[in-house]
Amino acid sequence: MIELRHLRTLIALRDAGSLVEAAERVHLTQSALSHQIKDLEERLGTALFVRKTRPVEFTRAGQRLLALAEQVLPLVRMGERDVARLIGHEPGRLHMAIECHSCFQWLMPTIDHFRDHWPEVEIDIPGGHHFDPLPALAREQLDLVITADPQPLSGVYYEPLFRYQGLLAVARQHRLAERAFVAPEDLADETLITYPVEHARLDVFTQFLDPAGVRPREIRTAELTVMMMQLVASGRGVCALPNWALTEYLERDYVKAVGIGEAGMWSTLYAAIREESREQPWMEDFLRTARETSFAVLEGIKPA
């Protein structure tokens, strides 16, 4: 009567807070998800949650199934890992590079969780390399690259992890602080603070400024997000960052965030791997863990 897909759906509904977002997480249409839940409720003879509540308010029956899901799904996941080991796959190597300065917020918990379940996989994030990560991935010097800038490379597959919105961080007293969004020309007289990477790899240029033919008055760089926030808060510039990277600073009222463009500036973060790695059980588990961890610790992201 109760299937694993039902338990996964209830977990997604609880975590997402609405049918629309839950449907995205389990890769169904809202109509298909509603039909699945209605079918389960008819089988059980009781409602599982109160309609038109946000966040979703579960009934006692729904809460009981949520508790069941929290017990059963981790056991199923553990069983899948054990079976993968039993069929004799060789221990793997996971050397990765991160083309994302603010990704450690979700990546480190992902690695910690993964290491607990796959201790035989060698994990490393090499530092100080002087090569482009994606070509190095194709040459087998790396095994995974976190990137928002996929390039067409033979033998390289890009697994979408999640979508995120870029926001403009400004000082609380800044002239743009109360705006709902900025247009490209609003940055023509601003100092734009970026990470020290090529402009061709920054969404604020490729998606926003370059198409409009606009250049900021000045561009300066900073290595760390906290340094960028100090510069922004003191009125020495503005910067574009993923929404999750700004969460703690917005909660402390340290800076203000403004939308970039009327429609918003959305991008997708990918895990780049080699085609032959896609079927490795430990790689499949790492990618799944990365997605699950991201949605557990980051706010404002969407399924890719």
Coordinates of C-alpha atoms in Angstrom, one line a residue:
M1 CA 0.0 0.0 0.0
I2 CA 2.8 2.4 0.9
E3 CA 5.6 2.7 -1.6
L4 CA 9.0 4.3 -1.3
R5 CA 8.0 7.0 -3.8
H6 CA 5.2 8.0 -1.4
L7 CA 7.7 8.4 1.5
R8 CA 10.0 10.4 -0.7
T9 CA 7.1 12.6 -1.8
L10 CA 6.1 13.4 1.8
I11 CA 9.7 14.3 2.8
A12 CA 9.9 16.6 -0.2
L13 CA 6.5 18.2 0.7
R14 CA 7.7 18.8 4.2
D15 CA 11.1 20.2 3.2
A16 CA 9.8 22.4 0.3
G17 CA 6.7 23.7 2.1
S18 CA 4.4 23.6 -1.0
L19 CA 3.1 21.3 -3.7
V20 CA 4.7 23.3 -6.4
E21 CA 8.2 23.2 -5.0
A22 CA 7.9 19.6 -3.8
A23 CA 6.9 18.5 -7.4
E24 CA 10.1 20.1 -8.7
R25 CA 12.2 18.2 -6.2
V26 CA 10.8 14.8 -7.1
H27 CA 10.7 15.7 -10.8
L28 CA 7.0 15.5 -11.3
T29 CA 4.4 17.9 -12.5
Q30 CA 2.2 19.5 -9.8
S31 CA -0.8 17.6 -11.2
A32 CA 1.0 14.2 -11.1
L33 CA 2.2 14.8 -7.5
S34 CA -1.3 15.8 -6.4
H35 CA -2.7 12.7 -8.0
Q36 CA -0.1 10.5 -6.3
I37 CA -0.9 12.0 -2.9
K38 CA -4.7 11.7 -3.4
D39 CA -4.3 8.1 -4.5
L40 CA -2.4 7.3 -1.3
E41 CA -4.9 9.1 0.9
E42 CA -7.7 7.1 -0.8
R43 CA -5.9 3.8 -0.1
L44 CA -5.3 4.8 3.6
G45 CA -8.8 6.4 4.0
T46 CA -7.5 9.6 5.6
A47 CA -6.0 12.9 4.7
L48 CA -2.3 13.4 5.1
F49 CA -2.0 17.2 5.2
V50 CA -4.3 20.2 5.5
R51 CA -4.8 21.8 2.1
K52 CA -3.9 25.5 1.4
T53 CA -1.4 25.7 4.4
R54 CA 2.1 27.1 4.0
P55 CA 4.3 25.7 5.2
V56 CA 2.4 22.4 4.9
E57 CA 0.5 21.3 8.0
F58 CA 0.4 17.5 8.3
T59 CA -2.3 15.6 9.9
R60 CA -1.5 13.0 12.6
A61 CA -1.5 10.3 9.9
G62 CA 0.8 12.4 7.8
Q63 CA 3.2 13.0 10.7
R64 CA 3.3 9.2 11.3
L65 CA 4.2 8.5 7.7
L66 CA 6.9 11.3 7.9
A67 CA 8.4 9.5 10.9
L68 CA 8.3 6.2 9.0
A69 CA 10.0 7.9 6.0
E70 CA 12.8 9.2 8.2
Q71 CA 13.4 5.7 9.5
V72 CA 13.0 3.7 6.3
L73 CA 14.7 5.9 3.6
P74 CA 18.1 6.1 5.2
L75 CA 18.0 2.3 5.7
V76 CA 17.2 1.8 2.0
R77 CA 20.0 4.2 1.0
M78 CA 22.4 2.2 3.3
G79 CA 21.3 -1.1 1.7
E80 CA 21.9 0.3 -1.8
R81 CA 25.4 1.3 -0.8
D82 CA 26.1 -2.2 0.7
V83 CA 24.9 -3.9 -2.5
A84 CA 27.1 -1.7 -4.6
R85 CA 30.1 -2.8 -2.5
L86 CA 29.1 -6.5 -2.7
I87 CA 29.1 -6.5 -6.5
G88 CA 32.9 -5.9 -6.4
H89 CA 33.5 -2.4 -7.6
E90 CA 37.1 -1.2 -7.1
P91 CA 37.7 1.6 -4.5
G92 CA 37.4 5.0 -6.2
R93 CA 39.2 8.2 -6.2
L94 CA 37.5 11.6 -5.9
H95 CA 39.9 14.5 -6.5
M96 CA 37.8 17.6 -7.1
A97 CA 38.2 21.3 -7.9
I98 CA 35.7 24.1 -7.1
E99 CA 35.1 26.9 -9.5
C100 CA 32.9 28.5 -6.9
H101 CA 34.3 30.6 -4.0
S102 CA 31.1 30.3 -1.9
C103 CA 30.4 26.6 -2.4
F104 CA 32.1 25.3 0.7
Q105 CA 29.0 26.2 2.8
W106 CA 27.3 23.1 1.3
L107 CA 30.2 21.1 0.0
M108 CA 32.0 20.4 3.2
P109 CA 28.9 18.8 4.9
T110 CA 28.4 16.8 1.7
I111 CA 32.0 15.5 1.9
D112 CA 31.7 14.7 5.6
H113 CA 28.5 12.8 5.1
F114 CA 29.9 11.0 2.0
R115 CA 33.1 10.0 3.8
D116 CA 31.1 8.4 6.6
H117 CA 29.5 6.0 4.1
W118 CA 32.3 5.5 1.6
P119 CA 35.5 5.5 3.7
E120 CA 37.4 3.5 1.0
V121 CA 37.0 6.4 -1.6
E122 CA 40.1 8.6 -1.6
I123 CA 38.8 12.3 -1.4
D124 CA 41.0 15.3 -2.0
I125 CA 40.7 18.9 -3.1
P126 CA 44.1 19.7 -4.5
G127 CA 45.3 23.2 -3.8
G128 CA 47.7 25.4 -5.7
H129 CA 47.0 23.8 -9.1
H130 CA 48.0 26.0 -12.1
F131 CA 45.7 24.5 -14.7
D132 CA 42.1 24.9 -15.9
P133 CA 40.0 22.4 -13.9
L134 CA 37.7 21.2 -16.7
P135 CA 40.4 20.3 -19.2
A136 CA 42.2 18.6 -16.2
L137 CA 39.1 16.6 -15.6
A138 CA 39.1 15.4 -19.2
R139 CA 42.8 14.4 -18.8
E140 CA 41.9 12.4 -15.6
Q141 CA 43.9 14.7 -13.3
L142 CA 40.7 15.5 -11.5
D143 CA 37.5 13.4 -11.1
L144 CA 34.9 16.1 -10.4
V145 CA 34.6 19.9 -10.9
I146 CA 31.9 22.1 -9.3
T147 CA 31.2 24.8 -11.9
A148 CA 28.5 27.2 -13.1
D149 CA 30.2 27.5 -16.5
P150 CA 29.9 24.3 -18.5
Q151 CA 32.2 23.9 -21.5
P152 CA 31.7 21.4 -24.3
L153 CA 34.4 18.8 -23.7
S154 CA 34.6 15.3 -25.2
G155 CA 33.9 12.7 -22.5
V156 CA 32.7 15.2 -19.9
Y157 CA 29.2 15.1 -18.4
Y158 CA 27.6 17.9 -16.5
E159 CA 25.2 16.8 -13.7
P160 CA 22.9 19.8 -12.7
L161 CA 22.8 20.2 -8.9
F162 CA 20.5 23.2 -8.3
R163 CA 19.5 26.6 -9.6
Y164 CA 20.3 29.7 -7.7
Q165 CA 19.6 33.4 -8.0
G166 CA 22.4 36.1 -8.1
L167 CA 21.7 39.1 -6.0
L168 CA 23.4 42.5 -5.7
A169 CA 24.8 43.3 -2.3
V170 CA 24.8 47.0 -1.4
A171 CA 25.4 49.0 1.8
R172 CA 22.3 49.6 3.9
Q173 CA 22.5 53.4 3.1
H174 CA 23.2 52.9 -0.6
R175 CA 21.1 54.7 -3.2
L176 CA 20.0 51.4 -4.6
A177 CA 19.2 49.7 -1.3
E178 CA 15.4 50.1 -1.5
R179 CA 15.1 49.2 -5.1
A180 CA 13.4 45.9 -6.0
F181 CA 15.9 45.3 -8.8
V182 CA 18.7 47.1 -10.7
A183 CA 19.1 47.7 -14.4
P184 CA 22.6 47.4 -16.1
E185 CA 23.0 51.1 -16.4
D186 CA 22.6 51.4 -12.6
L187 CA 26.1 49.9 -12.2
A188 CA 27.8 52.3 -14.6
D189 CA 28.8 54.6 -11.8
E190 CA 29.6 51.9 -9.3
T191 CA 32.7 50.0 -8.1
L192 CA 31.9 46.4 -8.7
I193 CA 33.7 43.9 -6.3
T194 CA 34.3 40.4 -7.7
Y195 CA 36.3 37.3 -7.0
P196 CA 39.6 37.2 -8.8
V197 CA 38.5 35.2 -11.8
E198 CA 38.0 36.0 -15.5
H199 CA 35.0 38.2 -16.2
A200 CA 33.8 35.6 -18.8
R201 CA 33.1 33.2 -15.8
L202 CA 31.0 35.7 -13.8
D203 CA 27.3 35.8 -14.4
V204 CA 27.0 39.5 -13.6
F205 CA 29.1 40.2 -16.7
T206 CA 27.9 37.4 -19.1
Q207 CA 24.2 37.6 -18.2
F208 CA 23.7 41.2 -17.2
L209 CA 26.3 43.8 -18.0
D210 CA 27.9 42.5 -21.3
P211 CA 24.6 42.1 -23.2
A212 CA 23.7 45.7 -22.3
G213 CA 27.2 47.0 -23.2
V214 CA 27.7 48.5 -19.7
R215 CA 30.9 48.6 -17.8
P216 CA 31.2 49.6 -14.1
R217 CA 33.2 52.7 -13.2
E218 CA 35.7 50.5 -11.4
I219 CA 36.3 46.8 -10.8
R220 CA 38.2 45.5 -7.8
T221 CA 38.7 42.0 -6.5
A222 CA 38.7 40.3 -3.1
E223 CA 39.6 36.7 -2.3
L224 CA 37.0 36.0 0.4
T225 CA 33.3 36.6 0.7
V226 CA 33.8 38.1 4.2
M227 CA 36.2 40.7 2.7
M228 CA 33.7 41.5 0.0
M229 CA 31.0 42.1 2.6
Q230 CA 33.2 44.4 4.6
L231 CA 33.9 46.5 1.5
V232 CA 30.2 46.6 0.6
A233 CA 29.1 47.4 4.1
S234 CA 31.5 50.3 4.3
G235 CA 30.2 51.8 1.0
R236 CA 33.3 51.1 -1.1
G237 CA 31.5 49.1 -3.7
V238 CA 28.7 46.6 -4.6
C239 CA 29.0 42.9 -5.5
A240 CA 26.9 40.1 -7.1
L241 CA 26.8 36.9 -5.2
P242 CA 24.6 33.7 -5.1
N243 CA 21.6 34.2 -2.8
W244 CA 22.8 31.5 -0.3
A245 CA 26.1 33.3 0.1
L246 CA 24.3 36.4 1.4
T247 CA 21.9 34.7 3.8
E248 CA 24.0 35.2 7.0
Y249 CA 24.8 38.8 6.2
L250 CA 21.2 39.7 5.4
E251 CA 20.0 38.1 8.6
R252 CA 22.5 40.3 10.6
D253 CA 21.3 43.3 8.6
Y254 CA 24.9 43.8 7.6
V255 CA 24.1 44.6 3.9
K256 CA 21.0 44.9 1.7
A257 CA 20.3 42.6 -1.3
V258 CA 18.7 43.8 -4.6
G259 CA 17.5 41.8 -7.5
I260 CA 19.6 41.8 -10.7
G261 CA 17.4 42.6 -13.6
E262 CA 13.6 42.6 -13.6
A263 CA 13.3 38.9 -14.3
G264 CA 16.1 38.0 -11.9
M265 CA 19.5 36.5 -12.7
W266 CA 19.3 32.7 -12.3
S267 CA 22.1 30.2 -13.0
T268 CA 22.6 26.5 -12.6
L269 CA 25.5 24.9 -10.7
Y270 CA 26.8 21.7 -12.1
A271 CA 29.0 18.8 -11.1
A272 CA 31.3 18.0 -14.0
I273 CA 32.4 14.3 -14.2
R274 CA 33.8 12.0 -16.9
E275 CA 31.2 10.0 -18.8
E276 CA 32.7 6.7 -17.5
S277 CA 32.3 7.8 -13.9
R278 CA 28.5 8.2 -14.2
E279 CA 27.8 4.5 -13.4
Q280 CA 30.1 4.2 -10.4
P281 CA 27.9 3.6 -7.4
W282 CA 30.0 5.9 -5.2
M283 CA 29.9 8.7 -7.7
E284 CA 26.1 8.4 -8.0
D285 CA 25.8 8.5 -4.3
F286 CA 28.1 11.6 -4.0
L287 CA 26.0 13.5 -6.5
R288 CA 22.8 12.5 -4.8
T289 CA 24.2 13.5 -1.4
A290 CA 25.4 16.8 -2.8
R291 CA 21.8 17.7 -4.0
E292 CA 20.2 16.6 -0.7
T293 CA 22.7 18.4 1.4
S294 CA 22.4 21.6 -0.7
F295 CA 18.6 21.7 -0.2
A296 CA 19.0 21.0 3.5
V297 CA 21.5 23.8 4.2
L298 CA 20.9 26.5 1.6
E299 CA 18.0 28.8 1.3
G300 CA 16.4 30.1 -1.9
I301 CA 17.8 27.5 -4.3
K302 CA 15.6 25.5 -6.8
P303 CA 15.8 22.1 -8.5
A304 CA 17.7 22.1 -11.7

